[in-house]
PDB file of C-alpha atoms in Angstrom:
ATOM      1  CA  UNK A 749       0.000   0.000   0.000  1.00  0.00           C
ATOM      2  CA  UNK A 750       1.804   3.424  -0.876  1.00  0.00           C
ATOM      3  CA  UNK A 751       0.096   6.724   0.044  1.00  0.00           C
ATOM      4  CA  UNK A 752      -0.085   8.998  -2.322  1.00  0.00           C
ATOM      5  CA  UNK A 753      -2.048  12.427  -0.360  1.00  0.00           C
ATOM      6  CA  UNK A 754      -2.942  12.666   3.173  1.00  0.00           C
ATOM      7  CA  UNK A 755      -5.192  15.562   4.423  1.00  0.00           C
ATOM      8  CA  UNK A 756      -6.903  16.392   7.108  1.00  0.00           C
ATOM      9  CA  UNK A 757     -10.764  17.590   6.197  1.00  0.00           C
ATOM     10  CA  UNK A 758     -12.211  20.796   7.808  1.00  0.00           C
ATOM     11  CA  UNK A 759     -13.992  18.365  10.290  1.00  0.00           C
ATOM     12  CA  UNK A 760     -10.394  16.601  11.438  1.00  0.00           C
ATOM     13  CA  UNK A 761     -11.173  13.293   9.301  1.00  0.00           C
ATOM     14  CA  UNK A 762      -7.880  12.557   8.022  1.00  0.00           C
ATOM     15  CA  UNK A 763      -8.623  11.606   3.941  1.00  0.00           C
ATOM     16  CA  UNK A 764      -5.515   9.180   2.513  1.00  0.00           C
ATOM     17  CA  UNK A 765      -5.258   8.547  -1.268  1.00  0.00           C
ATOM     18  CA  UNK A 766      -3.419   5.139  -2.085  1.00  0.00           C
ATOM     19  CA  UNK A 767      -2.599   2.653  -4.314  1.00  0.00           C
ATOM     20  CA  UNK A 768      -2.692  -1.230  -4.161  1.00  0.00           C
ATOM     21  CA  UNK A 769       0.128  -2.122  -7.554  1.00  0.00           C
ATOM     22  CA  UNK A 770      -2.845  -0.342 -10.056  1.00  0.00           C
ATOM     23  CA  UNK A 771      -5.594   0.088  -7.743  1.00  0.00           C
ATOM     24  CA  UNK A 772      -5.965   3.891  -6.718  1.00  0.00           C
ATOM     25  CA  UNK A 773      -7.920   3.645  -3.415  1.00  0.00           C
ATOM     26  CA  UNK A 774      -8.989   6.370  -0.887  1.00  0.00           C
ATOM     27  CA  UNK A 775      -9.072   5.987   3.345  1.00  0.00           C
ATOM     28  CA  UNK A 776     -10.382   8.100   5.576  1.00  0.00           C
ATOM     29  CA  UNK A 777      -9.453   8.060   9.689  1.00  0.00           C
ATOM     30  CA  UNK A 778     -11.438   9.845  12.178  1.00  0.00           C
ATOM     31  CA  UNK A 779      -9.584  12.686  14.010  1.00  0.00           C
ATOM     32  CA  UNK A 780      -7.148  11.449  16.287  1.00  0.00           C
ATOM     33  CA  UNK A 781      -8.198  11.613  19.937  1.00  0.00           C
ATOM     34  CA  UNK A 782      -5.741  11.137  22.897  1.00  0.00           C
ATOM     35  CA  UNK A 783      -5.686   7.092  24.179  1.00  0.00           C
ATOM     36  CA  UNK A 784      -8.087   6.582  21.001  1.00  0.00           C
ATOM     37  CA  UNK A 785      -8.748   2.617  20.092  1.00  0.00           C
ATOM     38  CA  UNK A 786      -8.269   1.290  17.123  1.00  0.00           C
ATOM     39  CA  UNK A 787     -11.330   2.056  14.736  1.00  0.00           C
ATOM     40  CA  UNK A 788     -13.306  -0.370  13.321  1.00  0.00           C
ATOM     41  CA  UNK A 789     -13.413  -0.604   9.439  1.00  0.00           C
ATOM     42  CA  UNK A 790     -16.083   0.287   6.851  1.00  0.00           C
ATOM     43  CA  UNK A 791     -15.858  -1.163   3.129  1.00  0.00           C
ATOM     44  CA  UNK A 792     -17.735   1.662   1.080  1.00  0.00           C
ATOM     45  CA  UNK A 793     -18.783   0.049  -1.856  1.00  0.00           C
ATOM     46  CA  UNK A 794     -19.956   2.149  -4.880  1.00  0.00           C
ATOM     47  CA  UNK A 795     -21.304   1.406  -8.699  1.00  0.00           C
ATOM     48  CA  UNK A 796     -18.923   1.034 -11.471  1.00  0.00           C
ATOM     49  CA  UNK A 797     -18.818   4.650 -12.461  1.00  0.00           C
ATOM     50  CA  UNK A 798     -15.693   5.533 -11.422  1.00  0.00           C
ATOM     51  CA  UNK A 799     -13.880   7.397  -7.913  1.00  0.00           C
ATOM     52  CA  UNK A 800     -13.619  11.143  -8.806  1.00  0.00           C
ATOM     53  CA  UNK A 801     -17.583  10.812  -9.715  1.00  0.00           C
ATOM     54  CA  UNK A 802     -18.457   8.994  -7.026  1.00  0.00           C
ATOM     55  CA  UNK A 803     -16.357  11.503  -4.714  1.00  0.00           C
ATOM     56  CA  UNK A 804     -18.451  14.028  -3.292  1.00  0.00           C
ATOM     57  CA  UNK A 805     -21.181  11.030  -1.419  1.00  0.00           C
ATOM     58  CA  UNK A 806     -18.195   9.099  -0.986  1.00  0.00           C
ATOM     59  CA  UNK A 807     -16.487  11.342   1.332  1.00  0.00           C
ATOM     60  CA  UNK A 808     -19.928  12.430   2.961  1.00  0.00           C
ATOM     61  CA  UNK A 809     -20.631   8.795   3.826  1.00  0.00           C
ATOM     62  CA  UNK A 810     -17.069   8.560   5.373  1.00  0.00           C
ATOM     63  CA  UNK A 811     -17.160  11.626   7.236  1.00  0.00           C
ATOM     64  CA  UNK A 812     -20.726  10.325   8.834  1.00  0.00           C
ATOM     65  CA  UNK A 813     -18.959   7.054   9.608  1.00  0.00           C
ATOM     66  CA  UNK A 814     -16.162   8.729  11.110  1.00  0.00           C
ATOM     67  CA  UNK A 815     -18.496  10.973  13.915  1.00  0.00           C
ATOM     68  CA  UNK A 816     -19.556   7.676  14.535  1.00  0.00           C
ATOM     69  CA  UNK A 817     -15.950   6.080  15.438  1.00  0.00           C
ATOM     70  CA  UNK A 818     -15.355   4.401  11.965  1.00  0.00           C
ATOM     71  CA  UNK A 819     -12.352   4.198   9.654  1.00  0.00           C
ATOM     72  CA  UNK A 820     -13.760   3.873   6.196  1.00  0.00           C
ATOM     73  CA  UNK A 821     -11.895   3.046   2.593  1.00  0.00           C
ATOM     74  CA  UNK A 822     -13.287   2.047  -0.685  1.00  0.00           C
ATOM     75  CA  UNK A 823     -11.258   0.727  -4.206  1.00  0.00           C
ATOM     76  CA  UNK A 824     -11.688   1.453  -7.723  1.00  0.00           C
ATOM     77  CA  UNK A 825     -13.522  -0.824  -9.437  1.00  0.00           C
ATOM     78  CA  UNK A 826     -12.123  -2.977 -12.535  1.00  0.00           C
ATOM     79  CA  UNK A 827     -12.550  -1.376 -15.838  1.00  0.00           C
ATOM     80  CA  UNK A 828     -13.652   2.295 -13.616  1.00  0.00           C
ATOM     81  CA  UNK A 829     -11.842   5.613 -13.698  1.00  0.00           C
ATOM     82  CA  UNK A 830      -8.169   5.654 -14.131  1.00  0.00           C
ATOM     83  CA  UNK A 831      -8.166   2.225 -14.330  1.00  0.00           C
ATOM     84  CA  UNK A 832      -7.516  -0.213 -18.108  1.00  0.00           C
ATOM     85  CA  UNK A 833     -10.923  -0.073 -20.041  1.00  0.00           C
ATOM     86  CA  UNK A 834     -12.546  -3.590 -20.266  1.00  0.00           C
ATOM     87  CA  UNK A 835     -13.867  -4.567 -23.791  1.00  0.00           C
ATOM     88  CA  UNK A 836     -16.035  -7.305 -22.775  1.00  0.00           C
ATOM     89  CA  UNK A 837     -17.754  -5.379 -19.850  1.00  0.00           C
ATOM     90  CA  UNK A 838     -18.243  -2.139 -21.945  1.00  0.00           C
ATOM     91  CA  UNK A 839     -19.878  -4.560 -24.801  1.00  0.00           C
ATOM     92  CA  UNK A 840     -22.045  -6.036 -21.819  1.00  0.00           C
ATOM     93  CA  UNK A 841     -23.257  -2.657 -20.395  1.00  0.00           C
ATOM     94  CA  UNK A 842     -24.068  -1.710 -23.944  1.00  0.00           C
ATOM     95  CA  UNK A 843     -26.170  -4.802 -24.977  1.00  0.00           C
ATOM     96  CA  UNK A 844     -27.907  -3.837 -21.408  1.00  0.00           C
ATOM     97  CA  UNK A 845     -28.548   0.198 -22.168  1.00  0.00           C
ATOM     98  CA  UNK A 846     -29.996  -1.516 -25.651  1.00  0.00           C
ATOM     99  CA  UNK A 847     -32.368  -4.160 -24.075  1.00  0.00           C
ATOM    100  CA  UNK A 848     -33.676  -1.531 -21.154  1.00  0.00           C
ATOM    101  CA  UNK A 849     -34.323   1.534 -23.912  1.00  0.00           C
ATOM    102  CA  UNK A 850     -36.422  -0.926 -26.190  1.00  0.00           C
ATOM    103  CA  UNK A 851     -38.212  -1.663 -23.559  1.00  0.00           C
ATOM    104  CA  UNK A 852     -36.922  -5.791 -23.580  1.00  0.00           C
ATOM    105  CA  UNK A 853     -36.276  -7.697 -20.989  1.00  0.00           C
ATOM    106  CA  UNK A 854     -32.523  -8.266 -19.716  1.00  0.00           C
ATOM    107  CA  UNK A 855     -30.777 -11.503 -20.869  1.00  0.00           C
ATOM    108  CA  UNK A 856     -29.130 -13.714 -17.952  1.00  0.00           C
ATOM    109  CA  UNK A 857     -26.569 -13.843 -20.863  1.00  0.00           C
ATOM    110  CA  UNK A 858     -26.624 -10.106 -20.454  1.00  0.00           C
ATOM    111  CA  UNK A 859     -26.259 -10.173 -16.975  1.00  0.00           C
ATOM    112  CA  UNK A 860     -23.665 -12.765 -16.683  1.00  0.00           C
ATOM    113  CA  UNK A 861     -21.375 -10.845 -19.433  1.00  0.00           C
ATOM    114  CA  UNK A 862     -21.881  -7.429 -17.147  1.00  0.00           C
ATOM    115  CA  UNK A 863     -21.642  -9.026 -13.451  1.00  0.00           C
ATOM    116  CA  UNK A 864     -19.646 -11.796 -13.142  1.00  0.00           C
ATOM    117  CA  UNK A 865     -16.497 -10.927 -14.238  1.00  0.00           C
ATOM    118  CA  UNK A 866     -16.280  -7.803 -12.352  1.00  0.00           C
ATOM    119  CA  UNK A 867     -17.225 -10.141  -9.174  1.00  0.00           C
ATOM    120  CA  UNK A 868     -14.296 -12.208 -10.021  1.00  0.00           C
ATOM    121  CA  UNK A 869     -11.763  -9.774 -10.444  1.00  0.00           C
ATOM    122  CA  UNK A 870     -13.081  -7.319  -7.713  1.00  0.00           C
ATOM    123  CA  UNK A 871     -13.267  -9.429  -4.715  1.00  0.00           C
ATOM    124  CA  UNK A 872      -9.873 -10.467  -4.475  1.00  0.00           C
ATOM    125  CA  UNK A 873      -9.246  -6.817  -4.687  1.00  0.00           C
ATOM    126  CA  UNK A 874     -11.250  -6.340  -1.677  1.00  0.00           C
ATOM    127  CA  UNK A 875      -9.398  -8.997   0.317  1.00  0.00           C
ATOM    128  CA  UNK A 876      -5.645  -7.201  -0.930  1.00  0.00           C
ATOM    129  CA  UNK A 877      -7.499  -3.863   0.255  1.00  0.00           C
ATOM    130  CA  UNK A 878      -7.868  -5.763   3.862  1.00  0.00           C
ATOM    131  CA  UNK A 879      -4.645  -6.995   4.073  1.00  0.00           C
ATOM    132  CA  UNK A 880      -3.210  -3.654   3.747  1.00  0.00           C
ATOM    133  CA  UNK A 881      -5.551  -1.833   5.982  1.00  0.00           C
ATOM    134  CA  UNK A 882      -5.937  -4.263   9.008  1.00  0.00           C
ATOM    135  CA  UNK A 883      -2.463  -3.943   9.938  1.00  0.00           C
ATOM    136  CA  UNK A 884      -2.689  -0.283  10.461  1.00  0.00           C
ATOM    137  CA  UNK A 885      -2.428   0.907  13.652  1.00  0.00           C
ATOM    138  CA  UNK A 886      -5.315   3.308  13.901  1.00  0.00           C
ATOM    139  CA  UNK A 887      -7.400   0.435  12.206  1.00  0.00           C
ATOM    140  CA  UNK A 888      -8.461  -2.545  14.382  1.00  0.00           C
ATOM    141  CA  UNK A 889     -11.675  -4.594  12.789  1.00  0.00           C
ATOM    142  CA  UNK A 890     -14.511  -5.823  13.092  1.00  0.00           C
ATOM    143  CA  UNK A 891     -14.978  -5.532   9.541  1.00  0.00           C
ATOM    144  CA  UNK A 892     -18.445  -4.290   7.509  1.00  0.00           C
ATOM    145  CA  UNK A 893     -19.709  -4.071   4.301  1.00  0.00           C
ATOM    146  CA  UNK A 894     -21.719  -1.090   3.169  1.00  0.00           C
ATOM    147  CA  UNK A 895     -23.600  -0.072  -0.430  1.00  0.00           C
ATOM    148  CA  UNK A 896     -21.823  -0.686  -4.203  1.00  0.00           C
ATOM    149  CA  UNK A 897     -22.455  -3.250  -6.383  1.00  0.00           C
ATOM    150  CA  UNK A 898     -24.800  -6.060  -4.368  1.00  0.00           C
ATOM    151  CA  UNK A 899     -23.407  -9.180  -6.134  1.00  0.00           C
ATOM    152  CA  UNK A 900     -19.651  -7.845  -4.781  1.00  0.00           C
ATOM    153  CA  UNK A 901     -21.158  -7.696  -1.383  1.00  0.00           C
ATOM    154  CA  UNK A 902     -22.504 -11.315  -1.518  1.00  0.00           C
ATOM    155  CA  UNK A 903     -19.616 -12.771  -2.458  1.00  0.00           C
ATOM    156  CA  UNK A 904     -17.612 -10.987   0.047  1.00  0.00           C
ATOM    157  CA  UNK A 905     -19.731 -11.596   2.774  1.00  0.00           C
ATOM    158  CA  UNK A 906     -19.406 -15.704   1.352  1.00  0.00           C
ATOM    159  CA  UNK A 907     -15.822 -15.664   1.165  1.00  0.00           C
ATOM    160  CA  UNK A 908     -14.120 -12.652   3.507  1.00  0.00           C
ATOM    161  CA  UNK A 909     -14.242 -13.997   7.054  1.00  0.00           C
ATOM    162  CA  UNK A 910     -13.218 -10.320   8.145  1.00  0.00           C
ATOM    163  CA  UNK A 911     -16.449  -9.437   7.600  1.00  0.00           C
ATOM    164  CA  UNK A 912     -18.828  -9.371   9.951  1.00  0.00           C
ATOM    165  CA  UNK A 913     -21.790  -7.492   8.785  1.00  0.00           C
ATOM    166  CA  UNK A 914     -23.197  -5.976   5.988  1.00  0.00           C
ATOM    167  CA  UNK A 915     -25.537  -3.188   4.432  1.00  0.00           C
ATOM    168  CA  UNK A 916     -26.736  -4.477   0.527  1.00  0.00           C
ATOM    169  CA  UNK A 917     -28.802  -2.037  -1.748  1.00  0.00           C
ATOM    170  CA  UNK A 918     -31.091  -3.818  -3.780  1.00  0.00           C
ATOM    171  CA  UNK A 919     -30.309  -1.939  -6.875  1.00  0.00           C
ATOM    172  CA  UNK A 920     -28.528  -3.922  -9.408  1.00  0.00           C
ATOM    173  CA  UNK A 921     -28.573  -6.890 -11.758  1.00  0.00           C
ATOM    174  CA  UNK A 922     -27.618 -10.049 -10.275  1.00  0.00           C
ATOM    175  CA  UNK A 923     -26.639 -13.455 -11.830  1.00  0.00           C
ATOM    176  CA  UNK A 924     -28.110 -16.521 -11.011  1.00  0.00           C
ATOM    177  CA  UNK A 925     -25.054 -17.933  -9.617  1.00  0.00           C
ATOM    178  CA  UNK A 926     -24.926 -15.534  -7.241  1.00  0.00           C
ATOM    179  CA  UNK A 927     -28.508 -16.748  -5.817  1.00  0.00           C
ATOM    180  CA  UNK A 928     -27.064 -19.891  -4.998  1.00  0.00           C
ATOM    181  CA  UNK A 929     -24.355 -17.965  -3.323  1.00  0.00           C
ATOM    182  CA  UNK A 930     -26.508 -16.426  -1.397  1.00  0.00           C
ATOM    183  CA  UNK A 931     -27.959 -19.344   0.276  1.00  0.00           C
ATOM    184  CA  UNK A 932     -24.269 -19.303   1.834  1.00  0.00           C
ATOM    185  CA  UNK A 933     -24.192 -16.116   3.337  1.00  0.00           C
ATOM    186  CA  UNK A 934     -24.584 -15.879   6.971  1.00  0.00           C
ATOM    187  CA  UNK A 935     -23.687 -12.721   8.472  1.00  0.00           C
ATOM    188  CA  UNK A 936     -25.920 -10.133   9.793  1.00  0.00           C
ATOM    189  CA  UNK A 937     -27.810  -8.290   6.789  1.00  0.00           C
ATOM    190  CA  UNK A 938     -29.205  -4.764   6.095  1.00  0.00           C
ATOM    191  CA  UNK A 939     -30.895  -5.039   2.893  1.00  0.00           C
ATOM    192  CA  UNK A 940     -32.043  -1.225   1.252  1.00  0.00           C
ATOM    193  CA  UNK A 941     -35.043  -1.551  -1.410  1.00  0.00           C
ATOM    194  CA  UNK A 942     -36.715   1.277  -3.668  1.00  0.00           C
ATOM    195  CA  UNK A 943     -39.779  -0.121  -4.198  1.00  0.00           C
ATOM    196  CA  UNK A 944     -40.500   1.667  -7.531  1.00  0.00           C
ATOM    197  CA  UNK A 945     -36.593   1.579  -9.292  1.00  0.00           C
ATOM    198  CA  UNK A 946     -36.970   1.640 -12.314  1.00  0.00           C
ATOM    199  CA  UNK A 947     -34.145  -0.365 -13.221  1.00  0.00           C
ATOM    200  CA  UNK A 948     -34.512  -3.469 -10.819  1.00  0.00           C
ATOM    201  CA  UNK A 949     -36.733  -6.109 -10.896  1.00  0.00           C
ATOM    202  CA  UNK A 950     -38.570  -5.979  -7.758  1.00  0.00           C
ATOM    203  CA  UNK A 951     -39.337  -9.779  -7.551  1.00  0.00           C
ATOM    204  CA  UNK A 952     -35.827 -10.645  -7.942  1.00  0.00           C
ATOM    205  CA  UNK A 953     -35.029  -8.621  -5.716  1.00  0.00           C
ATOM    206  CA  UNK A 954     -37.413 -10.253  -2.952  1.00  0.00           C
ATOM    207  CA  UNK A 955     -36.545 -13.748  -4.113  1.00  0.00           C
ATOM    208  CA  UNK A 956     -32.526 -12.963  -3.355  1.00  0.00           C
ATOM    209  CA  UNK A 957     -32.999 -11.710  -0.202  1.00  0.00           C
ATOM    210  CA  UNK A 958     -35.434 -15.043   0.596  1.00  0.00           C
ATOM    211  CA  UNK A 959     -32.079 -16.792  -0.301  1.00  0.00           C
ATOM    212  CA  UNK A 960     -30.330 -15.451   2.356  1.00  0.00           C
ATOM    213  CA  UNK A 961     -29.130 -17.766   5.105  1.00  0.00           C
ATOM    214  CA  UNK A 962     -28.260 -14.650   7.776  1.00  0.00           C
ATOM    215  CA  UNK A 963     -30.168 -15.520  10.897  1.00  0.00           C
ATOM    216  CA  UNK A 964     -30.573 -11.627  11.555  1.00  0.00           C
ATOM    217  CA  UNK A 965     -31.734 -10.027   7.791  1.00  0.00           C
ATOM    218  CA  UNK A 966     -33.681  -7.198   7.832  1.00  0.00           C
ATOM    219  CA  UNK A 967     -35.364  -5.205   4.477  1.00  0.00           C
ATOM    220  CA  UNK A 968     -35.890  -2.078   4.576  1.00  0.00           C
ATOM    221  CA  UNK A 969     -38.032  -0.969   1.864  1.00  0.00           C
ATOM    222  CA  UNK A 970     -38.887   2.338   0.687  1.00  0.00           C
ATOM    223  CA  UNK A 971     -41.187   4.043  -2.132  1.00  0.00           C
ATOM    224  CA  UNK A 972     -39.412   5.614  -4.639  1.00  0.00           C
ATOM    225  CA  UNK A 973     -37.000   5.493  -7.418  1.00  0.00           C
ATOM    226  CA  UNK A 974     -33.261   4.360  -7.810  1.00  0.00           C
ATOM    227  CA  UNK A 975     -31.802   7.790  -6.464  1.00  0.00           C
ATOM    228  CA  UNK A 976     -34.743   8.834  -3.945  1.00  0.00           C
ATOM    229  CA  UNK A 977     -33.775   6.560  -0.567  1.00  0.00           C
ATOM    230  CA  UNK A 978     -34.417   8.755   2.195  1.00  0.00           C
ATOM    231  CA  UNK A 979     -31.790  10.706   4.285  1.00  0.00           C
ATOM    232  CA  UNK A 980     -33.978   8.236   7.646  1.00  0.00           C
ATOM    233  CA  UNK A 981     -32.689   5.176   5.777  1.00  0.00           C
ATOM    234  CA  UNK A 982     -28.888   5.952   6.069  1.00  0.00           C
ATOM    235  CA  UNK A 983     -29.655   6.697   9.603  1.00  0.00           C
ATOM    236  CA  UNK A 984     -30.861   3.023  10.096  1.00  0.00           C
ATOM    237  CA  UNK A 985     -28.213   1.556   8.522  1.00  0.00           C
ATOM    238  CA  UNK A 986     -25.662   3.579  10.250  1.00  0.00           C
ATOM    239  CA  UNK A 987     -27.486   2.229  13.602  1.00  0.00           C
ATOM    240  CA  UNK A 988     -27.078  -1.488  12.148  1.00  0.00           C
ATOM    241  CA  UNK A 989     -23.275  -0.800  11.517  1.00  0.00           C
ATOM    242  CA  UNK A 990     -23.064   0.865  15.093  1.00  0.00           C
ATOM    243  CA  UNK A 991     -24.506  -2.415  16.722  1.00  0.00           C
ATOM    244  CA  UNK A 992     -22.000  -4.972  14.858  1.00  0.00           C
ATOM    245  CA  UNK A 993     -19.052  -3.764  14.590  1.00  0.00           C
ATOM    246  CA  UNK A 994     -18.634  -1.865  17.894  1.00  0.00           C
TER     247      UNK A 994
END
């Protein structure tokens, strides 16, 4: 891991800018307080649309993690930002702007091309991000899971024992495979839902969280489109966070 920027925000949150070999991440500390603890860690996951865009509720979410005690730090995605374009995906997100604009529905084909891959290569990512972060000395774990892609986040929470709980916005395609992955998750859940996006498929969205294993899962549904959760439904999540990880 090899810092690039360190600042300190007008609220004391110290922001970090890194790199993992070609993977431009960001970290941000709460201000340092005398005979602090180690902070537990947030994951802020984020769609594929790149860091600098996703910057300004990036860094809100992180400063409202780090009032709360939290260390939070997110990755670029595959194929995102600065990062190599990726033929394949690109193809795949076309073929899925196509299908939604005439009105068709989405292919699993579709799907698989757009999802899976980026699953593959961006959870291992994840882990590398962990194993960079843990040993800090102003980081100490447990480990959660908040927003971004939800297929990342379920095969995370499958495979990343660090993790301990979990908040999953029902807002994206998701493969079939990763249904059956599901079934193996386990760790506390905070599922988000807009009950009218426009680019989900409500259903689906119902059936995956069915599929979940977690003993404690809760969904937290809402009216509205894609972009219209409600400022009350961060606050509930931030609650769930609050009660797992500290």
């Amino acid at each position: 891991m090899h810092v690039t920027s360190e600042r300190r925000l007008d609220d004391g949150v110290i922001e970090r800018e890194f790199t993992l070999g070609e993977i431009p991440g960001i970290l941000w500390t709460p201000a340092p307080a005398p005979a602090s603890a180690p902070a537990p860690l947030i994951l802020l996951g984020h769609p594929p649309l790149g860091l600098r865009k996703m910057y300004p509720r990036l860094v809100a979410r992180a400063r409202r993690s780090a009032a709360e005690g939290f260390a939070t730090a997110t990755i670029e995605l595959p194929g995102s930002g600065d990062r190599p374009r990726w033929p394949a995906v690109e193809q795949a997100r076309a073929d899925l702007r196509r299908a939604m604009e005439a009105g068709e529905r989405v292919s699993d084909e579709i799907v698989d091309a757009l999802v899976l891959p980026l699953v593959d290569k961006a959870v291992p990512e994840w882990q590398a991000a962990l194993d960079a972060l843990l040993p800090l000395p102003e980081i100490g774990g447990p480990v959660g899971y908040s927003g971004g892609v939800i297929s990342i986040g379920i095969r995370l929470a499958v495979v990343e024992p660090r993790i301990s709980a979990a908040v999953l916005f029902a807002g994206s395609f998701v493969p079939r495979a990763l249904f059956e992955e599901a079934r193996q998750v386990t760790i506390p859940l905070h599922v988000l839902l807009q009950w009218d996006d426009e680019g989900n498929d409500r259903q689906a969205a119902l059936d995956l969280f069915d599929a979940f294993s977690s003993k404690e899962k809760s969904l937290h549904a809402h009216l509205g489109g894609h972009t219209g959760v409600p400022q009350f439904a961060g606050d509930a999540a931030a609650q769930f966070l609050t009660r797992h990880l500290k």
